Amino acid sequence: SAIAGSRAASCTLVPPLCAALAGRAPAVCDDDEEEGEEEDTGRDDDEAHGAAADDARASAGEALAASVEALGGALWQEDYAEGILEACARAMRRTESTSVRGSGAGALAEYVVHVCSRAHTGSENHAQKVGAFVSRALETAVERASDEDDRVRRNALFACSACLSILGSDAAPIAQKLERALALSLRSDRGGDVDGAAMDNAVGCCIRAVQALGDSIASRDLLARALSLLPLQEDFDEVPAVYDGLAALLQSNNASLSPVAGLAASAIVRFATGIHYAAVDDHAGLQETRERMKVFLRQQGGIVLQTAASCLSADELAHARAVLG
């Protein structure tokens, strides 16, 4: 991780980090062999079930994520992509170790965000290859999107969100599996032992899924549940995607969403007028998104505020009108 800022060094690190994350044991040197010569045993560290091996795999995943973030689009080559997906998938199937599953999901999310999203904007042929890869990455991430461990679930949901941002409606083949995973991830209420960041990622992923897939999933029920869990509590980096997504949904005039339009509109109004997040006004991304939502509400000429009225208290409605003029 310390040399991840060096492009050449990071490229060199990727294959051995993938091997380590996947749990493939390093080759063993026999006493009878000359120094430097190695025998490839092909042994899988999963057989060892050792804590030390799992710690090493988790560390490799974290280093891989750092390298991916440093390299960005330079890592879009099919051999790199296949190696990273295989390593992350194997790590995410490591049922005995939450640290290995979590680092695998985290590395996969970073690869989709920093590599695939940039590569997808290339030529049509290039975009098709990236899209096919991201579809497989989404299938892998969905398998852990309702994981019992908070970190694993959080990273897997982040990976799902990143994939949905690229695929859009092309993610329809996995809509039902994603719907089930989101329903499980959103079933708890906030507070107590519930991980706030994981819940925030579930809410963000749900809104992206409804935006991308529409009628392919039970959008009304999922969206109503996600809206009931706003505002976000910890992961404020999700704020732009959440509120921009809600604004896009309201503008889409999707008839199937009409029963929850008031909830969506009231969420935007509470956010834009400072009813929510009054204590964290110093967050730059939050402030930029708030100003963007104020512009959106004013451009709609009072329609969104009218839609939201039934879900706002009298005091909230009066405050919103005063702020928006």
mmCIF file of N, CA and C in Angstrom, residues 4-102:
data_model
loop_
_atom_site.group_PDB
_atom_site.id
_atom_site.type_symbol
_atom_site.label_atom_id
_atom_site.label_comp_id
_atom_site.label_asym_id
_atom_site.label_seq_id
_atom_site.Cartn_x
_atom_site.Cartn_y
_atom_site.Cartn_z
ATOM 1 N N ALA A 4 1.745 2.374 -3.483
ATOM 2 C CA ALA A 4 0.658 2.336 -4.448
ATOM 3 C C ALA A 4 0.632 3.574 -5.330
ATOM 4 N N GLY A 5 1.282 4.666 -4.907
ATOM 5 C CA GLY A 5 1.331 5.870 -5.708
ATOM 6 C C GLY A 5 2.242 5.734 -6.903
ATOM 7 N N SER A 6 3.080 4.735 -6.937
ATOM 8 C CA SER A 6 3.972 4.509 -8.065
ATOM 9 C C SER A 6 3.275 3.613 -9.074
ATOM 10 N N ARG A 7 3.008 4.142 -10.266
ATOM 11 C CA ARG A 7 2.259 3.405 -11.275
ATOM 12 C C ARG A 7 2.936 2.087 -11.651
ATOM 13 N N ALA A 8 4.232 2.153 -11.908
ATOM 14 C CA ALA A 8 4.949 0.949 -12.329
ATOM 15 C C ALA A 8 4.960 -0.098 -11.223
ATOM 16 N N ALA A 9 5.233 0.360 -9.994
ATOM 17 C CA ALA A 9 5.290 -0.578 -8.870
ATOM 18 C C ALA A 9 3.932 -1.215 -8.623
ATOM 19 N N SER A 10 2.854 -0.414 -8.745
ATOM 20 C CA SER A 10 1.521 -0.948 -8.496
ATOM 21 C C SER A 10 1.137 -1.985 -9.537
ATOM 22 N N CYS A 11 1.478 -1.735 -10.802
ATOM 23 C CA CYS A 11 1.178 -2.713 -11.847
ATOM 24 C C CYS A 11 1.878 -4.034 -11.566
ATOM 25 N N THR A 12 3.113 -3.944 -11.091
ATOM 26 C CA THR A 12 3.875 -5.151 -10.779
ATOM 27 C C THR A 12 3.266 -5.903 -9.606
ATOM 28 N N LEU A 13 2.681 -5.153 -8.676
ATOM 29 C CA LEU A 13 2.123 -5.765 -7.474
ATOM 30 C C LEU A 13 0.807 -6.497 -7.722
ATOM 31 N N VAL A 14 0.050 -6.083 -8.718
ATOM 32 C CA VAL A 14 -1.319 -6.584 -8.863
ATOM 33 C C VAL A 14 -1.408 -8.111 -8.967
ATOM 34 N N PRO A 15 -0.653 -8.769 -9.864
ATOM 35 C CA PRO A 15 -0.799 -10.241 -9.959
ATOM 36 C C PRO A 15 -0.485 -10.989 -8.664
ATOM 37 N N PRO A 16 0.647 -10.689 -7.957
ATOM 38 C CA PRO A 16 0.877 -11.417 -6.705
ATOM 39 C C PRO A 16 -0.139 -11.080 -5.610
ATOM 40 N N LEU A 17 -0.649 -9.844 -5.603
ATOM 41 C CA LEU A 17 -1.678 -9.496 -4.627
ATOM 42 C C LEU A 17 -2.970 -10.266 -4.911
ATOM 43 N N CYS A 18 -3.295 -10.424 -6.185
ATOM 44 C CA CYS A 18 -4.477 -11.222 -6.545
ATOM 45 C C CYS A 18 -4.297 -12.673 -6.090
ATOM 46 N N ALA A 19 -3.108 -13.205 -6.313
ATOM 47 C CA ALA A 19 -2.840 -14.583 -5.907
ATOM 48 C C ALA A 19 -2.965 -14.743 -4.396
ATOM 49 N N ALA A 20 -2.431 -13.749 -3.664
ATOM 50 C CA ALA A 20 -2.494 -13.813 -2.203
ATOM 51 C C ALA A 20 -3.931 -13.678 -1.705
ATOM 52 N N LEU A 21 -4.684 -12.755 -2.282
ATOM 53 C CA LEU A 21 -6.074 -12.578 -1.877
ATOM 54 C C LEU A 21 -6.900 -13.815 -2.186
ATOM 55 N N ALA A 22 -6.601 -14.466 -3.296
ATOM 56 C CA ALA A 22 -7.340 -15.668 -3.679
ATOM 57 C C ALA A 22 -7.016 -16.859 -2.790
ATOM 58 N N GLY A 23 -5.951 -16.748 -1.988
ATOM 59 C CA GLY A 23 -5.586 -17.844 -1.093
ATOM 60 C C GLY A 23 -4.718 -18.876 -1.736
ATOM 61 N N ARG A 24 -4.032 -18.510 -2.797
ATOM 62 C CA ARG A 24 -3.125 -19.456 -3.443
ATOM 63 C C ARG A 24 -1.768 -19.362 -2.756
ATOM 64 N N ALA A 25 -1.308 -20.481 -2.215
ATOM 65 C CA ALA A 25 -0.066 -20.493 -1.443
ATOM 66 C C ALA A 25 1.117 -20.184 -2.342
ATOM 67 N N PRO A 26 2.128 -19.483 -1.833
ATOM 68 C CA PRO A 26 3.329 -19.263 -2.619
ATOM 69 C C PRO A 26 4.030 -20.582 -2.901
ATOM 70 N N ALA A 27 4.757 -20.598 -3.991
ATOM 71 C CA ALA A 27 5.483 -21.816 -4.334
ATOM 72 C C ALA A 27 6.495 -22.158 -3.254
ATOM 73 N N VAL A 28 6.760 -23.460 -3.079
ATOM 74 C CA VAL A 28 7.663 -23.933 -2.040
ATOM 75 C C VAL A 28 8.982 -24.361 -2.661
ATOM 76 N N CYS A 29 10.096 -23.959 -2.052
ATOM 77 C CA CYS A 29 11.416 -24.300 -2.571
ATOM 78 C C CYS A 29 11.943 -25.545 -1.850
ATOM 79 N N ASP A 30 12.245 -26.606 -2.597
ATOM 80 C CA ASP A 30 12.797 -27.824 -2.008
ATOM 81 C C ASP A 30 14.263 -27.626 -1.656
ATOM 82 N N ASP A 31 14.719 -28.375 -0.634
ATOM 83 C CA ASP A 31 16.128 -28.288 -0.237
ATOM 84 C C ASP A 31 17.061 -28.719 -1.350
ATOM 85 N N ASP A 32 16.601 -29.663 -2.180
ATOM 86 C CA ASP A 32 17.468 -30.198 -3.220
ATOM 87 C C ASP A 32 17.558 -29.286 -4.437
ATOM 88 N N GLU A 33 16.662 -28.264 -4.496
ATOM 89 C CA GLU A 33 16.672 -27.403 -5.660
ATOM 90 C C GLU A 33 17.651 -26.258 -5.467
ATOM 91 N N GLU A 34 18.116 -25.712 -6.545
ATOM 92 C CA GLU A 34 19.015 -24.583 -6.463
ATOM 93 C C GLU A 34 18.263 -23.388 -5.923
ATOM 94 N N GLU A 35 18.979 -22.489 -5.261
ATOM 95 C CA GLU A 35 18.359 -21.302 -4.696
ATOM 96 C C GLU A 35 17.706 -20.490 -5.811
ATOM 97 N N GLY A 36 16.510 -20.019 -5.574
ATOM 98 C CA GLY A 36 15.796 -19.243 -6.569
ATOM 99 C C GLY A 36 14.836 -20.069 -7.392
ATOM 100 N N GLU A 37 15.033 -21.405 -7.419
ATOM 101 C CA GLU A 37 14.098 -22.243 -8.147
ATOM 102 C C GLU A 37 12.965 -22.643 -7.209
ATOM 103 N N GLU A 38 11.754 -22.679 -7.762
ATOM 104 C CA GLU A 38 10.591 -22.952 -6.935
ATOM 105 C C GLU A 38 9.710 -24.005 -7.584
ATOM 106 N N GLU A 39 9.013 -24.698 -6.743
ATOM 107 C CA GLU A 39 8.052 -25.688 -7.219
ATOM 108 C C GLU A 39 6.655 -25.142 -7.004
ATOM 109 N N ASP A 40 5.866 -25.066 -8.055
ATOM 110 C CA ASP A 40 4.502 -24.564 -7.969
ATOM 111 C C ASP A 40 3.597 -25.687 -7.482
ATOM 112 N N THR A 41 3.207 -25.603 -6.225
ATOM 113 C CA THR A 41 2.399 -26.670 -5.628
ATOM 114 C C THR A 41 0.924 -26.538 -5.967
ATOM 115 N N GLY A 42 0.522 -25.320 -6.305
ATOM 116 C CA GLY A 42 -0.898 -25.104 -6.589
ATOM 117 C C GLY A 42 -1.761 -25.286 -5.359
ATOM 118 N N ARG A 43 -1.172 -25.352 -4.158
ATOM 119 C CA ARG A 43 -1.950 -25.580 -2.940
ATOM 120 C C ARG A 43 -2.809 -24.362 -2.620
ATOM 121 N N ASP A 44 -3.995 -24.580 -2.146
ATOM 122 C CA ASP A 44 -4.926 -23.521 -1.802
ATOM 123 C C ASP A 44 -4.887 -23.311 -0.291
ATOM 124 N N ASP A 45 -4.684 -22.057 0.137
ATOM 125 C CA ASP A 45 -4.591 -21.773 1.568
ATOM 126 C C ASP A 45 -5.908 -22.019 2.301
ATOM 127 N N ASP A 46 -7.016 -22.163 1.545
ATOM 128 C CA ASP A 46 -8.287 -22.472 2.209
ATOM 129 C C ASP A 46 -8.177 -23.750 3.019
ATOM 130 N N GLU A 47 -7.300 -24.668 2.596
ATOM 131 C CA GLU A 47 -7.152 -25.937 3.295
ATOM 132 C C GLU A 47 -6.538 -25.748 4.677
ATOM 133 N N ALA A 48 -5.784 -24.706 4.833
ATOM 134 C CA ALA A 48 -5.099 -24.485 6.110
ATOM 135 C C ALA A 48 -6.022 -23.961 7.189
ATOM 136 N N HIS A 49 -7.023 -23.175 6.811
ATOM 137 C CA HIS A 49 -7.962 -22.600 7.773
ATOM 138 C C HIS A 49 -7.235 -21.897 8.906
ATOM 139 N N GLY A 50 -6.108 -21.299 8.633
ATOM 140 C CA GLY A 50 -5.341 -20.648 9.686
ATOM 141 C C GLY A 50 -5.624 -19.166 9.767
ATOM 142 N N ALA A 51 -5.607 -18.645 10.993
ATOM 143 C CA ALA A 51 -5.846 -17.216 11.190
ATOM 144 C C ALA A 51 -4.782 -16.380 10.509
ATOM 145 N N ALA A 52 -3.537 -16.862 10.540
ATOM 146 C CA ALA A 52 -2.449 -16.111 9.916
ATOM 147 C C ALA A 52 -2.648 -16.010 8.410
ATOM 148 N N ALA A 53 -3.086 -17.101 7.805
ATOM 149 C CA ALA A 53 -3.339 -17.092 6.365
ATOM 150 C C ALA A 53 -4.470 -16.137 6.018
ATOM 151 N N ASP A 54 -5.514 -16.119 6.846
ATOM 152 C CA ASP A 54 -6.626 -15.212 6.600
ATOM 153 C C ASP A 54 -6.188 -13.757 6.766
ATOM 154 N N ASP A 55 -5.352 -13.482 7.773
ATOM 155 C CA ASP A 55 -4.843 -12.119 7.960
ATOM 156 C C ASP A 55 -4.045 -11.671 6.744
ATOM 157 N N ALA A 56 -3.249 -12.579 6.202
ATOM 158 C CA ALA A 56 -2.449 -12.256 5.021
ATOM 159 C C ALA A 56 -3.347 -11.987 3.818
ATOM 160 N N ARG A 57 -4.383 -12.783 3.661
ATOM 161 C CA ARG A 57 -5.306 -12.572 2.547
ATOM 162 C C ARG A 57 -6.025 -11.238 2.682
ATOM 163 N N ALA A 58 -6.448 -10.920 3.890
ATOM 164 C CA ALA A 58 -7.140 -9.643 4.105
ATOM 165 C C ALA A 58 -6.211 -8.465 3.814
ATOM 166 N N SER A 59 -4.960 -8.565 4.243
ATOM 167 C CA SER A 59 -3.985 -7.500 3.982
ATOM 168 C C SER A 59 -3.733 -7.359 2.484
ATOM 169 N N ALA A 60 -3.677 -8.474 1.784
ATOM 170 C CA ALA A 60 -3.486 -8.437 0.332
ATOM 171 C C ALA A 60 -4.655 -7.731 -0.349
ATOM 172 N N GLY A 61 -5.864 -7.982 0.139
ATOM 173 C CA GLY A 61 -7.030 -7.309 -0.422
ATOM 174 C C GLY A 61 -6.986 -5.813 -0.220
ATOM 175 N N GLU A 62 -6.556 -5.379 0.967
ATOM 176 C CA GLU A 62 -6.451 -3.946 1.241
ATOM 177 C C GLU A 62 -5.373 -3.300 0.369
ATOM 178 N N ALA A 63 -4.241 -3.998 0.187
ATOM 179 C CA ALA A 63 -3.179 -3.482 -0.673
ATOM 180 C C ALA A 63 -3.633 -3.440 -2.131
ATOM 181 N N LEU A 64 -4.400 -4.440 -2.550
ATOM 182 C CA LEU A 64 -4.910 -4.460 -3.916
ATOM 183 C C LEU A 64 -5.861 -3.285 -4.142
ATOM 184 N N ALA A 65 -6.716 -3.009 -3.181
ATOM 185 C CA ALA A 65 -7.640 -1.881 -3.302
ATOM 186 C C ALA A 65 -6.881 -0.566 -3.433
ATOM 187 N N ALA A 66 -5.801 -0.409 -2.636
ATOM 188 C CA ALA A 66 -4.997 0.806 -2.716
ATOM 189 C C ALA A 66 -4.304 0.935 -4.070
ATOM 190 N N SER A 67 -3.814 -0.166 -4.592
ATOM 191 C CA SER A 67 -3.149 -0.153 -5.894
ATOM 192 C C SER A 67 -4.136 0.182 -7.006
ATOM 193 N N VAL A 68 -5.331 -0.387 -6.926
ATOM 194 C CA VAL A 68 -6.362 -0.126 -7.927
ATOM 195 C C VAL A 68 -6.736 1.354 -7.929
ATOM 196 N N GLU A 69 -6.893 1.926 -6.736
ATOM 197 C CA GLU A 69 -7.249 3.339 -6.637
ATOM 198 C C GLU A 69 -6.154 4.219 -7.245
ATOM 199 N N ALA A 70 -4.889 3.832 -7.039
ATOM 200 C CA ALA A 70 -3.772 4.621 -7.558
ATOM 201 C C ALA A 70 -3.666 4.538 -9.077
ATOM 202 N N LEU A 71 -3.978 3.381 -9.629
ATOM 203 C CA LEU A 71 -3.767 3.154 -11.058
ATOM 204 C C LEU A 71 -4.949 3.574 -11.928
ATOM 205 N N GLY A 72 -6.153 3.459 -11.423
ATOM 206 C CA GLY A 72 -7.314 3.854 -12.194
ATOM 207 C C GLY A 72 -7.433 3.103 -13.502
ATOM 208 N N GLY A 73 -7.735 3.844 -14.565
ATOM 209 C CA GLY A 73 -8.000 3.249 -15.871
ATOM 210 C C GLY A 73 -6.851 2.461 -16.453
ATOM 211 N N ALA A 74 -5.632 2.677 -15.951
ATOM 212 C CA ALA A 74 -4.473 1.949 -16.478
ATOM 213 C C ALA A 74 -4.587 0.447 -16.244
ATOM 214 N N LEU A 75 -5.454 0.050 -15.330
ATOM 215 C CA LEU A 75 -5.586 -1.373 -15.015
ATOM 216 C C LEU A 75 -6.675 -2.062 -15.831
ATOM 217 N N TRP A 76 -7.285 -1.334 -16.793
ATOM 218 C CA TRP A 76 -8.290 -2.038 -17.588
ATOM 219 C C TRP A 76 -7.603 -2.815 -18.711
ATOM 220 N N GLN A 77 -7.289 -4.029 -18.421
ATOM 221 C CA GLN A 77 -6.837 -5.005 -19.388
ATOM 222 C C GLN A 77 -7.548 -6.299 -19.004
ATOM 223 N N GLU A 78 -7.913 -7.081 -19.977
ATOM 224 C CA GLU A 78 -8.736 -8.251 -19.668
ATOM 225 C C GLU A 78 -8.050 -9.227 -18.732
ATOM 226 N N ASP A 79 -6.713 -9.355 -18.847
ATOM 227 C CA ASP A 79 -6.039 -10.289 -17.946
ATOM 228 C C ASP A 79 -6.052 -9.769 -16.513
ATOM 229 N N TYR A 80 -5.846 -8.458 -16.337
ATOM 230 C CA TYR A 80 -5.950 -7.880 -15.002
ATOM 231 C C TYR A 80 -7.369 -8.049 -14.463
ATOM 232 N N ALA A 81 -8.362 -7.713 -15.296
ATOM 233 C CA ALA A 81 -9.752 -7.758 -14.859
ATOM 234 C C ALA A 81 -10.149 -9.164 -14.408
ATOM 235 N N GLU A 82 -9.801 -10.156 -15.210
ATOM 236 C CA GLU A 82 -10.159 -11.531 -14.867
ATOM 237 C C GLU A 82 -9.474 -11.970 -13.580
ATOM 238 N N GLY A 83 -8.198 -11.607 -13.432
ATOM 239 C CA GLY A 83 -7.469 -11.991 -12.228
ATOM 240 C C GLY A 83 -8.040 -11.359 -10.975
ATOM 241 N N ILE A 84 -8.415 -10.092 -11.077
ATOM 242 C CA ILE A 84 -8.974 -9.384 -9.921
ATOM 243 C C ILE A 84 -10.352 -9.935 -9.569
ATOM 244 N N LEU A 85 -11.191 -10.166 -10.575
ATOM 245 C CA LEU A 85 -12.527 -10.693 -10.290
ATOM 246 C C LEU A 85 -12.442 -12.079 -9.666
ATOM 247 N N GLU A 86 -11.575 -12.931 -10.186
ATOM 248 C CA GLU A 86 -11.432 -14.279 -9.620
ATOM 249 C C GLU A 86 -10.955 -14.209 -8.171
ATOM 250 N N ALA A 87 -9.955 -13.360 -7.912
ATOM 251 C CA ALA A 87 -9.415 -13.245 -6.557
ATOM 252 C C ALA A 87 -10.473 -12.719 -5.589
ATOM 253 N N CYS A 88 -11.200 -11.680 -6.006
ATOM 254 C CA CYS A 88 -12.222 -11.098 -5.135
ATOM 255 C C CYS A 88 -13.358 -12.088 -4.891
ATOM 256 N N ALA A 89 -13.761 -12.808 -5.941
ATOM 257 C CA ALA A 89 -14.841 -13.781 -5.795
ATOM 258 C C ALA A 89 -14.447 -14.894 -4.829
ATOM 259 N N ARG A 90 -13.216 -15.391 -4.943
ATOM 260 C CA ARG A 90 -12.754 -16.444 -4.033
ATOM 261 C C ARG A 90 -12.703 -15.927 -2.598
ATOM 262 N N ALA A 91 -12.240 -14.697 -2.428
ATOM 263 C CA ALA A 91 -12.169 -14.118 -1.084
ATOM 264 C C ALA A 91 -13.565 -13.946 -0.494
ATOM 265 N N MET A 92 -14.511 -13.522 -1.321
ATOM 266 C CA MET A 92 -15.869 -13.269 -0.833
ATOM 267 C C MET A 92 -16.623 -14.555 -0.512
ATOM 268 N N ARG A 93 -16.100 -15.684 -0.979
ATOM 269 C CA ARG A 93 -16.693 -16.987 -0.624
ATOM 270 C C ARG A 93 -16.061 -17.581 0.623
ATOM 271 N N ARG A 94 -15.118 -16.885 1.239
ATOM 272 C CA ARG A 94 -14.401 -17.400 2.414
ATOM 273 C C ARG A 94 -15.297 -17.257 3.640
ATOM 274 N N THR A 95 -16.173 -18.232 3.842
ATOM 275 C CA THR A 95 -17.190 -18.131 4.886
ATOM 276 C C THR A 95 -16.602 -18.092 6.293
ATOM 277 N N GLU A 96 -15.397 -18.649 6.470
ATOM 278 C CA GLU A 96 -14.801 -18.717 7.804
ATOM 279 C C GLU A 96 -14.193 -17.391 8.252
ATOM 280 N N SER A 97 -14.010 -16.429 7.362
ATOM 281 C CA SER A 97 -13.298 -15.204 7.725
ATOM 282 C C SER A 97 -14.013 -13.970 7.195
ATOM 283 N N THR A 98 -14.533 -13.153 8.108
ATOM 284 C CA THR A 98 -15.177 -11.908 7.687
ATOM 285 C C THR A 98 -14.160 -10.911 7.147
ATOM 286 N N SER A 99 -12.934 -10.940 7.661
ATOM 287 C CA SER A 99 -11.921 -9.988 7.194
ATOM 288 C C SER A 99 -11.550 -10.257 5.739
ATOM 289 N N VAL A 100 -11.456 -11.527 5.365
ATOM 290 C CA VAL A 100 -11.144 -11.878 3.978
ATOM 291 C C VAL A 100 -12.308 -11.502 3.071
ATOM 292 N N ARG A 101 -13.538 -11.827 3.478
ATOM 293 C CA ARG A 101 -14.700 -11.467 2.673
ATOM 294 C C ARG A 101 -14.805 -9.958 2.497
ATOM 295 N N GLY A 102 -14.572 -9.237 3.586
ATOM 296 C CA GLY A 102 -14.679 -7.785 3.528
ATOM 297 C C GLY A 102 -13.636 -7.143 2.632
#
